[in-house]
Amino acid sequence: FHHRIVFADGSSIGSRHSYSLTTFDPSGNLDQVGRAVRASMLGAPVVALSIPSSSEAMVTSPDSESNATPPEEGIYICIPLRFLGTTSPLIIDDGTPRIVPISSSICICHTGVGADGRALCDIAVRLALDYRYVYGEEISLEELLEALAEKVQEMTMKAGARPYGCALLVACLGSGNVDGGDKGREATMYRIDPSGSVELLNANGDFNSENERRSSLAFLGKWNSQKEQDLRSQLDSQQYTTEQQVQDALISAVEETDDSSPTQSKPIEGKSGQTFLYASFTRKGGLRISRINRETRGDDVTSTSV
């Protein structure tokens, strides 16, 4: 009898580690975490625009209408709605909230695996409620980011589990005046990825004068990378005299860069065009979510109070 000895090469060693959460492969990577990050980047594209209280983006031009209302200080978000690839006119929602209020100054948006995003939003709401019950006040942004990142990172090293396949956009309007200034009032946006790392998306730095304040953008999900930089420059330099202009700009950006097949690609009876979820998160109006149709621009506004 002849026995054949098979020596494992580098590829077989890598595949042996690819389904283990807690084992690093020979190159130092956690393959399952990397796959979860890729899954979060395949979700619906999300674009968010942060507008400060005083900036060139909010100054009304002389040629604008006299009764036009400039956009309020806050964060504006746009997401295309996808209902599991179906085109049935009977389906108006899949039961997964995309944008969830956490407190009067914090809301969360998710993209990637919808069920994982829904689970993390539930965790965030529970963290905020527990914090209010114990301390009698709303949870701070730092406490929420730390607790959420810990929950996400825990799933990257837990036996018999898998990482969350979604990314979170945490939007905060600021905590109010800090030392008599407006630094603490600046709206900020953070991303939490499946590895549990937290990244600031709109780092504008410290502001020494009102003229230095400007709008900033954040992108999550599946974006056409070739167009993202051009869109960022275009939206950053654009002046918004009304909130309608903000809404149209964000929807156009999602339409222009979304290279995936839209769920409403073929007009069907009862539905015309693709539907977008548009949200405005401001101190005065709170979180307001609208459903907007691409062709008719008709919207069904729902207000959420925290």
PDB file of C-alpha atoms in Angstrom:
ATOM      1  CA  PHE A   1       0.000   0.000   0.000  1.00  0.00           C
ATOM      2  CA  HIS A   2       1.206   3.379  -0.896  1.00  0.00           C
ATOM      3  CA  HIS A   3       0.392   6.221   1.423  1.00  0.00           C
ATOM      4  CA  ARG A   4       0.296   9.676  -0.087  1.00  0.00           C
ATOM      5  CA  ILE A   5       1.277  12.528   2.175  1.00  0.00           C
ATOM      6  CA  VAL A   6      -0.445  15.824   1.357  1.00  0.00           C
ATOM      7  CA  PHE A   7       1.199  18.978   2.551  1.00  0.00           C
ATOM      8  CA  ALA A   8      -1.103  21.894   3.203  1.00  0.00           C
ATOM      9  CA  ASP A   9      -0.264  25.018   1.288  1.00  0.00           C
ATOM     10  CA  GLY A  10      -0.966  28.623   2.244  1.00  0.00           C
ATOM     11  CA  SER A  11      -4.422  28.680   0.663  1.00  0.00           C
ATOM     12  CA  SER A  12      -5.654  25.654   2.610  1.00  0.00           C
ATOM     13  CA  ILE A  13      -4.340  27.129   5.847  1.00  0.00           C
ATOM     14  CA  GLY A  14      -6.178  30.356   5.153  1.00  0.00           C
ATOM     15  CA  SER A  15      -9.453  28.550   4.442  1.00  0.00           C
ATOM     16  CA  ARG A  16      -9.103  26.596   7.670  1.00  0.00           C
ATOM     17  CA  HIS A  17      -9.232  29.858   9.629  1.00  0.00           C
ATOM     18  CA  SER A  18     -11.894  31.546   7.524  1.00  0.00           C
ATOM     19  CA  TYR A  19     -14.866  30.285   9.551  1.00  0.00           C
ATOM     20  CA  SER A  20     -13.457  30.925  12.991  1.00  0.00           C
ATOM     21  CA  LEU A  21     -14.396  34.146  14.741  1.00  0.00           C
ATOM     22  CA  THR A  22     -11.695  34.071  17.363  1.00  0.00           C
ATOM     23  CA  THR A  23      -8.758  32.713  15.336  1.00  0.00           C
ATOM     24  CA  PHE A  24      -6.514  34.983  13.304  1.00  0.00           C
ATOM     25  CA  ASP A  25      -5.364  33.676   9.931  1.00  0.00           C
ATOM     26  CA  PRO A  26      -1.631  33.596   9.088  1.00  0.00           C
ATOM     27  CA  SER A  27      -1.835  37.120   7.632  1.00  0.00           C
ATOM     28  CA  GLY A  28      -3.280  38.527  10.861  1.00  0.00           C
ATOM     29  CA  ASN A  29      -6.884  38.988   9.697  1.00  0.00           C
ATOM     30  CA  LEU A  30     -10.214  37.840  11.085  1.00  0.00           C
ATOM     31  CA  ASP A  31     -11.962  36.641   7.946  1.00  0.00           C
ATOM     32  CA  GLN A  32     -15.476  36.576   9.400  1.00  0.00           C
ATOM     33  CA  VAL A  33     -15.144  40.164  10.618  1.00  0.00           C
ATOM     34  CA  GLY A  34     -13.883  41.188   7.197  1.00  0.00           C
ATOM     35  CA  ARG A  35     -16.872  39.525   5.559  1.00  0.00           C
ATOM     36  CA  ALA A  36     -19.201  41.308   7.966  1.00  0.00           C
ATOM     37  CA  VAL A  37     -17.633  44.644   7.013  1.00  0.00           C
ATOM     38  CA  ARG A  38     -18.192  43.841   3.338  1.00  0.00           C
ATOM     39  CA  ALA A  39     -21.814  42.915   4.084  1.00  0.00           C
ATOM     40  CA  SER A  40     -22.333  46.309   5.723  1.00  0.00           C
ATOM     41  CA  MET A  41     -20.957  47.979   2.585  1.00  0.00           C
ATOM     42  CA  LEU A  42     -23.491  46.172   0.391  1.00  0.00           C
ATOM     43  CA  GLY A  43     -26.488  47.765   2.088  1.00  0.00           C
ATOM     44  CA  ALA A  44     -28.604  50.621   0.820  1.00  0.00           C
ATOM     45  CA  PRO A  45     -26.567  53.816   0.319  1.00  0.00           C
ATOM     46  CA  VAL A  46     -27.015  56.386   3.080  1.00  0.00           C
ATOM     47  CA  VAL A  47     -26.074  60.046   2.735  1.00  0.00           C
ATOM     48  CA  ALA A  48     -26.255  62.499   5.635  1.00  0.00           C
ATOM     49  CA  LEU A  49     -25.691  66.250   5.552  1.00  0.00           C
ATOM     50  CA  SER A  50     -24.836  68.221   8.685  1.00  0.00           C
ATOM     51  CA  ILE A  51     -25.707  71.934   8.582  1.00  0.00           C
ATOM     52  CA  PRO A  52     -24.348  74.179  11.366  1.00  0.00           C
ATOM     53  CA  SER A  53     -26.191  77.100  12.890  1.00  0.00           C
ATOM     54  CA  SER A  54     -24.239  79.756  11.010  1.00  0.00           C
ATOM     55  CA  SER A  55     -22.597  78.987   7.727  1.00  0.00           C
ATOM     56  CA  GLU A  56     -22.502  80.059   4.121  1.00  0.00           C
ATOM     57  CA  ALA A  57     -24.678  77.061   3.326  1.00  0.00           C
ATOM     58  CA  MET A  58     -27.546  78.653   5.232  1.00  0.00           C
ATOM     59  CA  VAL A  59     -27.319  82.234   3.950  1.00  0.00           C
ATOM     60  CA  THR A  60     -30.203  83.098   1.688  1.00  0.00           C
ATOM     61  CA  SER A  61     -29.083  84.582  -1.597  1.00  0.00           C
ATOM     62  CA  PRO A  62     -30.600  87.880  -2.809  1.00  0.00           C
ATOM     63  CA  ASP A  63     -32.197  86.145  -5.791  1.00  0.00           C
ATOM     64  CA  SER A  64     -34.083  83.659  -3.628  1.00  0.00           C
ATOM     65  CA  GLU A  65     -37.729  83.989  -2.816  1.00  0.00           C
ATOM     66  CA  SER A  66     -38.558  86.358  -0.001  1.00  0.00           C
ATOM     67  CA  ASN A  67     -40.770  83.829   1.751  1.00  0.00           C
ATOM     68  CA  ALA A  68     -38.241  80.991   1.503  1.00  0.00           C
ATOM     69  CA  THR A  69     -37.311  79.462   4.844  1.00  0.00           C
ATOM     70  CA  PRO A  70     -33.618  78.527   5.208  1.00  0.00           C
ATOM     71  CA  PRO A  71     -32.824  75.023   6.484  1.00  0.00           C
ATOM     72  CA  GLU A  72     -32.514  74.730  10.243  1.00  0.00           C
ATOM     73  CA  GLU A  73     -29.383  73.683  12.067  1.00  0.00           C
ATOM     74  CA  GLY A  74     -29.291  69.902  12.189  1.00  0.00           C
ATOM     75  CA  ILE A  75     -28.675  66.694  10.248  1.00  0.00           C
ATOM     76  CA  TYR A  76     -30.516  65.600   7.095  1.00  0.00           C
ATOM     77  CA  ILE A  77     -30.505  61.948   5.965  1.00  0.00           C
ATOM     78  CA  CYS A  78     -31.638  60.186   2.782  1.00  0.00           C
ATOM     79  CA  ILE A  79     -31.966  56.417   2.169  1.00  0.00           C
ATOM     80  CA  PRO A  80     -33.546  54.510  -0.752  1.00  0.00           C
ATOM     81  CA  LEU A  81     -36.163  52.020   0.404  1.00  0.00           C
ATOM     82  CA  ARG A  82     -35.720  48.411  -0.671  1.00  0.00           C
ATOM     83  CA  PHE A  83     -38.242  45.752   0.263  1.00  0.00           C
ATOM     84  CA  LEU A  84     -36.328  42.491  -0.177  1.00  0.00           C
ATOM     85  CA  GLY A  85     -36.316  42.825  -3.964  1.00  0.00           C
ATOM     86  CA  THR A  86     -40.085  42.620  -4.329  1.00  0.00           C
ATOM     87  CA  THR A  87     -42.134  44.839  -6.623  1.00  0.00           C
ATOM     88  CA  SER A  88     -45.529  43.996  -5.178  1.00  0.00           C
ATOM     89  CA  PRO A  89     -47.766  47.087  -4.788  1.00  0.00           C
ATOM     90  CA  LEU A  90     -49.220  45.504  -1.643  1.00  0.00           C
ATOM     91  CA  ILE A  91     -45.986  45.988   0.307  1.00  0.00           C
ATOM     92  CA  ILE A  92     -45.487  49.485   1.706  1.00  0.00           C
ATOM     93  CA  ASP A  93     -42.944  48.578   4.385  1.00  0.00           C
ATOM     94  CA  ASP A  94     -40.897  45.615   5.585  1.00  0.00           C
ATOM     95  CA  GLY A  95     -41.281  46.382   9.289  1.00  0.00           C
ATOM     96  CA  THR A  96     -37.666  47.461   9.817  1.00  0.00           C
ATOM     97  CA  PRO A  97     -37.205  51.070  10.963  1.00  0.00           C
ATOM     98  CA  ARG A  98     -34.217  52.621   9.211  1.00  0.00           C
ATOM     99  CA  ILE A  99     -33.919  55.719  11.409  1.00  0.00           C
ATOM    100  CA  VAL A 100     -34.561  55.424  15.146  1.00  0.00           C
ATOM    101  CA  PRO A 101     -34.651  58.243  17.744  1.00  0.00           C
ATOM    102  CA  ILE A 102     -32.596  57.568  20.870  1.00  0.00           C
ATOM    103  CA  SER A 103     -32.932  60.876  22.714  1.00  0.00           C
ATOM    104  CA  SER A 104     -33.854  64.469  21.949  1.00  0.00           C
ATOM    105  CA  SER A 105     -30.378  65.003  20.463  1.00  0.00           C
ATOM    106  CA  ILE A 106     -29.361  61.552  19.171  1.00  0.00           C
ATOM    107  CA  CYS A 107     -30.743  59.309  16.435  1.00  0.00           C
ATOM    108  CA  ILE A 108     -29.387  56.180  14.726  1.00  0.00           C
ATOM    109  CA  CYS A 109     -29.507  55.018  11.107  1.00  0.00           C
ATOM    110  CA  HIS A 110     -28.329  51.631   9.841  1.00  0.00           C
ATOM    111  CA  THR A 111     -27.437  49.938   6.558  1.00  0.00           C
ATOM    112  CA  GLY A 112     -26.372  46.423   5.627  1.00  0.00           C
ATOM    113  CA  VAL A 113     -28.238  43.405   7.000  1.00  0.00           C
ATOM    114  CA  GLY A 114     -31.583  44.879   8.035  1.00  0.00           C
ATOM    115  CA  ALA A 115     -32.287  42.385  10.811  1.00  0.00           C
ATOM    116  CA  ASP A 116     -28.913  43.083  12.439  1.00  0.00           C
ATOM    117  CA  GLY A 117     -29.498  46.823  12.221  1.00  0.00           C
ATOM    118  CA  ARG A 118     -32.903  46.437  13.834  1.00  0.00           C
ATOM    119  CA  ALA A 119     -31.382  44.414  16.673  1.00  0.00           C
ATOM    120  CA  LEU A 120     -28.680  47.026  17.321  1.00  0.00           C
ATOM    121  CA  CYS A 121     -31.233  49.836  17.279  1.00  0.00           C
ATOM    122  CA  ASP A 122     -33.236  47.950  19.912  1.00  0.00           C
ATOM    123  CA  ILE A 123     -30.074  47.632  22.005  1.00  0.00           C
ATOM    124  CA  ALA A 124     -29.415  51.368  21.673  1.00  0.00           C
ATOM    125  CA  VAL A 125     -32.958  52.227  22.767  1.00  0.00           C
ATOM    126  CA  ARG A 126     -32.658  49.903  25.765  1.00  0.00           C
ATOM    127  CA  LEU A 127     -29.328  51.471  26.736  1.00  0.00           C
ATOM    128  CA  ALA A 128     -30.864  54.947  26.611  1.00  0.00           C
ATOM    129  CA  LEU A 129     -33.884  53.896  28.682  1.00  0.00           C
ATOM    130  CA  ASP A 130     -31.737  52.167  31.302  1.00  0.00           C
ATOM    131  CA  TYR A 131     -29.480  55.219  31.567  1.00  0.00           C
ATOM    132  CA  ARG A 132     -32.456  57.538  32.074  1.00  0.00           C
ATOM    133  CA  TYR A 133     -33.941  55.204  34.695  1.00  0.00           C
ATOM    134  CA  VAL A 134     -30.687  55.040  36.697  1.00  0.00           C
ATOM    135  CA  TYR A 135     -29.398  58.600  36.379  1.00  0.00           C
ATOM    136  CA  GLY A 136     -32.584  60.550  35.654  1.00  0.00           C
ATOM    137  CA  GLU A 137     -31.207  62.203  32.502  1.00  0.00           C
ATOM    138  CA  GLU A 138     -30.651  61.457  28.834  1.00  0.00           C
ATOM    139  CA  ILE A 139     -27.686  59.342  27.839  1.00  0.00           C
ATOM    140  CA  SER A 140     -24.684  61.259  26.539  1.00  0.00           C
ATOM    141  CA  LEU A 141     -23.162  60.654  23.132  1.00  0.00           C
ATOM    142  CA  GLU A 142     -19.930  59.319  24.634  1.00  0.00           C
ATOM    143  CA  GLU A 143     -21.756  56.815  26.843  1.00  0.00           C
ATOM    144  CA  LEU A 144     -23.893  55.585  23.942  1.00  0.00           C
ATOM    145  CA  LEU A 145     -20.974  55.181  21.531  1.00  0.00           C
ATOM    146  CA  GLU A 146     -18.913  53.293  24.097  1.00  0.00           C
ATOM    147  CA  ALA A 147     -21.751  50.948  25.070  1.00  0.00           C
ATOM    148  CA  LEU A 148     -22.818  50.247  21.477  1.00  0.00           C
ATOM    149  CA  ALA A 149     -19.261  49.656  20.284  1.00  0.00           C
ATOM    150  CA  GLU A 150     -18.747  47.223  23.164  1.00  0.00           C
ATOM    151  CA  LYS A 151     -21.877  45.270  22.191  1.00  0.00           C
ATOM    152  CA  VAL A 152     -20.759  45.085  18.555  1.00  0.00           C
ATOM    153  CA  GLN A 153     -17.181  44.110  19.385  1.00  0.00           C
ATOM    154  CA  GLU A 154     -18.403  41.415  21.766  1.00  0.00           C
ATOM    155  CA  MET A 155     -19.903  39.507  18.826  1.00  0.00           C
ATOM    156  CA  THR A 156     -16.504  39.335  17.077  1.00  0.00           C
ATOM    157  CA  MET A 157     -15.042  37.071  19.780  1.00  0.00           C
ATOM    158  CA  LYS A 158     -18.053  35.175  21.111  1.00  0.00           C
ATOM    159  CA  ALA A 159     -18.154  31.443  20.438  1.00  0.00           C
ATOM    160  CA  GLY A 160     -21.122  30.186  18.463  1.00  0.00           C
ATOM    161  CA  ALA A 161     -22.052  33.629  17.147  1.00  0.00           C
ATOM    162  CA  ARG A 162     -21.244  35.831  14.177  1.00  0.00           C
ATOM    163  CA  PRO A 163     -20.489  39.548  13.826  1.00  0.00           C
ATOM    164  CA  TYR A 164     -23.239  42.015  13.029  1.00  0.00           C
ATOM    165  CA  GLY A 165     -23.414  42.559   9.269  1.00  0.00           C
ATOM    166  CA  CYS A 166     -24.411  46.199   9.410  1.00  0.00           C
ATOM    167  CA  ALA A 167     -22.970  49.648   9.965  1.00  0.00           C
ATOM    168  CA  LEU A 168     -24.523  52.306  12.198  1.00  0.00           C
ATOM    169  CA  LEU A 169     -24.686  56.046  11.642  1.00  0.00           C
ATOM    170  CA  VAL A 170     -25.008  57.810  14.997  1.00  0.00           C
ATOM    171  CA  ALA A 171     -26.151  61.424  14.525  1.00  0.00           C
ATOM    172  CA  CYS A 172     -25.977  63.884  17.406  1.00  0.00           C
ATOM    173  CA  LEU A 173     -27.128  67.511  17.477  1.00  0.00           C
ATOM    174  CA  GLY A 174     -24.684  68.407  20.259  1.00  0.00           C
ATOM    175  CA  SER A 175     -24.961  68.846  24.003  1.00  0.00           C
ATOM    176  CA  GLY A 176     -25.547  72.590  24.112  1.00  0.00           C
ATOM    177  CA  ASN A 177     -23.215  75.386  25.108  1.00  0.00           C
ATOM    178  CA  VAL A 178     -19.852  74.392  26.542  1.00  0.00           C
ATOM    179  CA  ASP A 179     -17.971  77.021  28.619  1.00  0.00           C
ATOM    180  CA  GLY A 180     -20.125  79.753  27.166  1.00  0.00           C
ATOM    181  CA  GLY A 181     -19.288  78.852  23.578  1.00  0.00           C
ATOM    182  CA  ASP A 182     -20.964  76.966  20.762  1.00  0.00           C
ATOM    183  CA  LYS A 183     -18.422  74.159  20.365  1.00  0.00           C
ATOM    184  CA  GLY A 184     -20.654  71.675  22.149  1.00  0.00           C
ATOM    185  CA  ARG A 185     -23.583  72.560  19.919  1.00  0.00           C
ATOM    186  CA  GLU A 186     -21.938  71.320  16.731  1.00  0.00           C
ATOM    187  CA  ALA A 187     -23.799  68.462  15.057  1.00  0.00           C
ATOM    188  CA  THR A 188     -21.609  65.362  14.745  1.00  0.00           C
ATOM    189  CA  MET A 189     -21.933  62.040  12.925  1.00  0.00           C
ATOM    190  CA  TYR A 190     -20.178  58.790  13.835  1.00  0.00           C
ATOM    191  CA  ARG A 191     -19.968  55.373  12.197  1.00  0.00           C
ATOM    192  CA  ILE A 192     -19.789  52.076  14.083  1.00  0.00           C
ATOM    193  CA  ASP A 193     -18.687  49.202  11.849  1.00  0.00           C
ATOM    194  CA  PRO A 194     -19.054  45.426  12.481  1.00  0.00           C
ATOM    195  CA  SER A 195     -15.636  45.270  14.169  1.00  0.00           C
ATOM    196  CA  GLY A 196     -16.796  47.677  16.881  1.00  0.00           C
ATOM    197  CA  SER A 197     -14.583  50.596  15.857  1.00  0.00           C
ATOM    198  CA  VAL A 198     -16.004  54.122  16.019  1.00  0.00           C
ATOM    199  CA  GLU A 199     -15.121  56.760  13.422  1.00  0.00           C
ATOM    200  CA  LEU A 200     -15.981  60.462  13.339  1.00  0.00           C
ATOM    201  CA  LEU A 201     -17.397  61.236   9.890  1.00  0.00           C
ATOM    202  CA  ASN A 202     -17.624  65.029   9.915  1.00  0.00           C
ATOM    203  CA  ALA A 203     -14.474  66.271  11.605  1.00  0.00           C
ATOM    204  CA  ASN A 204     -14.575  69.995  10.925  1.00  0.00           C
ATOM    205  CA  GLY A 205     -12.109  70.896  13.683  1.00  0.00           C
ATOM    206  CA  ASP A 206     -12.403  73.778  16.112  1.00  0.00           C
ATOM    207  CA  PHE A 207     -14.129  76.907  14.905  1.00  0.00           C
ATOM    208  CA  ASN A 208     -12.648  80.285  15.732  1.00  0.00           C
ATOM    209  CA  SER A 209     -15.220  82.350  13.858  1.00  0.00           C
ATOM    210  CA  GLU A 210     -18.742  82.018  12.554  1.00  0.00           C
ATOM    211  CA  ASN A 211     -17.545  82.212   8.934  1.00  0.00           C
ATOM    212  CA  GLU A 212     -15.465  79.043   9.304  1.00  0.00           C
ATOM    213  CA  ARG A 213     -18.487  76.882   9.994  1.00  0.00           C
ATOM    214  CA  ARG A 214     -19.608  74.827   7.054  1.00  0.00           C
ATOM    215  CA  SER A 215     -21.793  71.870   6.203  1.00  0.00           C
ATOM    216  CA  SER A 216     -20.314  68.359   6.127  1.00  0.00           C
ATOM    217  CA  LEU A 217     -21.273  65.002   4.642  1.00  0.00           C
ATOM    218  CA  ALA A 218     -21.260  61.348   5.658  1.00  0.00           C
ATOM    219  CA  PHE A 219     -21.649  58.291   3.411  1.00  0.00           C
ATOM    220  CA  LEU A 220     -22.525  54.719   4.426  1.00  0.00           C
ATOM    221  CA  GLY A 221     -23.498  51.572   2.573  1.00  0.00           C
ATOM    222  CA  LYS A 222     -22.989  50.748  -1.094  1.00  0.00           C
ATOM    223  CA  TRP A 223     -21.635  53.759  -2.950  1.00  0.00           C
ATOM    224  CA  ASN A 224     -20.003  54.187  -6.319  1.00  0.00           C
ATOM    225  CA  SER A 225     -16.517  55.117  -5.168  1.00  0.00           C
ATOM    226  CA  GLN A 226     -15.679  56.859  -8.426  1.00  0.00           C
ATOM    227  CA  LYS A 227     -18.467  59.365  -7.937  1.00  0.00           C
ATOM    228  CA  GLU A 228     -18.333  59.752  -4.161  1.00  0.00           C
ATOM    229  CA  GLN A 229     -15.540  62.330  -4.116  1.00  0.00           C
ATOM    230  CA  ASP A 230     -17.176  64.396  -6.854  1.00  0.00           C
ATOM    231  CA  LEU A 231     -20.488  64.324  -5.001  1.00  0.00           C
ATOM    232  CA  ARG A 232     -18.795  65.281  -1.753  1.00  0.00           C
ATOM    233  CA  SER A 233     -17.167  68.320  -3.354  1.00  0.00           C
ATOM    234  CA  GLN A 234     -20.396  69.280  -5.092  1.00  0.00           C
ATOM    235  CA  LEU A 235     -22.597  69.035  -2.006  1.00  0.00           C
ATOM    236  CA  ASP A 236     -20.020  70.713   0.247  1.00  0.00           C
ATOM    237  CA  SER A 237     -19.757  73.757  -2.014  1.00  0.00           C
ATOM    238  CA  GLN A 238     -23.487  74.074  -2.696  1.00  0.00           C
ATOM    239  CA  GLN A 239     -25.494  76.768  -0.919  1.00  0.00           C
ATOM    240  CA  TYR A 240     -28.865  75.670   0.453  1.00  0.00           C
ATOM    241  CA  THR A 241     -31.420  78.456   0.775  1.00  0.00           C
ATOM    242  CA  THR A 242     -34.361  76.157   1.574  1.00  0.00           C
ATOM    243  CA  GLU A 243     -34.827  72.696   3.045  1.00  0.00           C
ATOM    244  CA  GLN A 244     -36.379  71.615  -0.261  1.00  0.00           C
ATOM    245  CA  GLN A 245     -33.008  72.204  -1.906  1.00  0.00           C
ATOM    246  CA  VAL A 246     -31.347  70.024   0.740  1.00  0.00           C
ATOM    247  CA  GLN A 247     -33.900  67.280   0.099  1.00  0.00           C
ATOM    248  CA  ASP A 248     -33.492  67.414  -3.693  1.00  0.00           C
ATOM    249  CA  ALA A 249     -29.689  67.433  -3.439  1.00  0.00           C
ATOM    250  CA  LEU A 250     -29.554  64.345  -1.183  1.00  0.00           C
ATOM    251  CA  ILE A 251     -32.034  62.390  -3.304  1.00  0.00           C
ATOM    252  CA  SER A 252     -30.155  63.278  -6.483  1.00  0.00           C
ATOM    253  CA  ALA A 253     -26.884  62.173  -4.870  1.00  0.00           C
ATOM    254  CA  VAL A 254     -28.327  58.769  -3.941  1.00  0.00           C
ATOM    255  CA  GLU A 255     -29.851  58.338  -7.417  1.00  0.00           C
ATOM    256  CA  GLU A 256     -26.610  59.289  -9.162  1.00  0.00           C
ATOM    257  CA  THR A 257     -24.267  57.008  -7.248  1.00  0.00           C
ATOM    258  CA  ASP A 258     -26.471  54.015  -6.417  1.00  0.00           C
ATOM    259  CA  ASP A 259     -25.187  51.450  -8.930  1.00  0.00           C
ATOM    260  CA  SER A 260     -27.392  48.619  -7.700  1.00  0.00           C
ATOM    261  CA  SER A 261     -30.686  47.630  -9.251  1.00  0.00           C
ATOM    262  CA  PRO A 262     -33.516  49.626  -7.680  1.00  0.00           C
ATOM    263  CA  THR A 263     -36.442  47.682  -6.335  1.00  0.00           C
ATOM    264  CA  GLN A 264     -38.875  49.866  -8.256  1.00  0.00           C
ATOM    265  CA  SER A 265     -37.019  49.715 -11.572  1.00  0.00           C
ATOM    266  CA  LYS A 266     -40.182  48.773 -13.482  1.00  0.00           C
ATOM    267  CA  PRO A 267     -43.306  50.909 -12.986  1.00  0.00           C
ATOM    268  CA  ILE A 268     -46.131  48.829 -11.602  1.00  0.00           C
ATOM    269  CA  GLU A 269     -49.709  49.573 -10.808  1.00  0.00           C
ATOM    270  CA  GLY A 270     -50.038  51.427  -7.535  1.00  0.00           C
ATOM    271  CA  LYS A 271     -46.389  52.531  -7.468  1.00  0.00           C
ATOM    272  CA  SER A 272     -44.419  54.899  -9.704  1.00  0.00           C
ATOM    273  CA  GLY A 273     -40.675  55.175  -9.396  1.00  0.00           C
ATOM    274  CA  GLN A 274     -38.368  54.496  -6.485  1.00  0.00           C
ATOM    275  CA  THR A 275     -39.225  55.537  -2.945  1.00  0.00           C
ATOM    276  CA  PHE A 276     -36.776  57.311  -0.655  1.00  0.00           C
ATOM    277  CA  LEU A 277     -36.728  57.832   3.070  1.00  0.00           C
ATOM    278  CA  TYR A 278     -35.839  61.423   3.958  1.00  0.00           C
ATOM    279  CA  ALA A 279     -35.326  62.569   7.542  1.00  0.00           C
ATOM    280  CA  SER A 280     -34.614  65.962   9.072  1.00  0.00           C
ATOM    281  CA  PHE A 281     -33.236  65.976  12.620  1.00  0.00           C
ATOM    282  CA  THR A 282     -33.222  69.450  14.180  1.00  0.00           C
ATOM    283  CA  ARG A 283     -33.505  70.952  17.641  1.00  0.00           C
ATOM    284  CA  LYS A 284     -36.692  72.811  16.822  1.00  0.00           C
ATOM    285  CA  GLY A 285     -38.556  70.154  14.876  1.00  0.00           C
ATOM    286  CA  GLY A 286     -37.056  66.970  16.306  1.00  0.00           C
ATOM    287  CA  LEU A 287     -36.936  63.920  14.037  1.00  0.00           C
ATOM    288  CA  ARG A 288     -39.261  64.163  11.028  1.00  0.00           C
ATOM    289  CA  ILE A 289     -39.329  61.273   8.548  1.00  0.00           C
ATOM    290  CA  SER A 290     -40.829  61.519   5.051  1.00  0.00           C
ATOM    291  CA  ARG A 291     -41.459  59.011   2.267  1.00  0.00           C
ATOM    292  CA  ILE A 292     -40.702  60.614  -1.073  1.00  0.00           C
ATOM    293  CA  ASN A 293     -41.405  59.176  -4.501  1.00  0.00           C
ATOM    294  CA  ARG A 294     -38.766  59.756  -7.158  1.00  0.00           C
ATOM    295  CA  GLU A 295     -41.198  60.763  -9.895  1.00  0.00           C
ATOM    296  CA  THR A 296     -44.129  62.425  -8.166  1.00  0.00           C
ATOM    297  CA  ARG A 297     -42.116  63.847  -5.212  1.00  0.00           C
ATOM    298  CA  GLY A 298     -45.198  63.157  -3.135  1.00  0.00           C
ATOM    299  CA  ASP A 299     -44.455  62.620   0.507  1.00  0.00           C
ATOM    300  CA  ASP A 300     -46.134  61.142   3.537  1.00  0.00           C
ATOM    301  CA  VAL A 301     -44.675  62.997   6.496  1.00  0.00           C
ATOM    302  CA  THR A 302     -44.535  61.341   9.879  1.00  0.00           C
ATOM    303  CA  SER A 303     -43.190  63.176  12.918  1.00  0.00           C
ATOM    304  CA  THR A 304     -41.469  61.378  15.748  1.00  0.00           C
ATOM    305  CA  SER A 305     -41.210  63.010  19.169  1.00  0.00           C
ATOM    306  CA  VAL A 306     -38.780  61.756  21.799  1.00  0.00           C
TER     307      VAL A 306
END
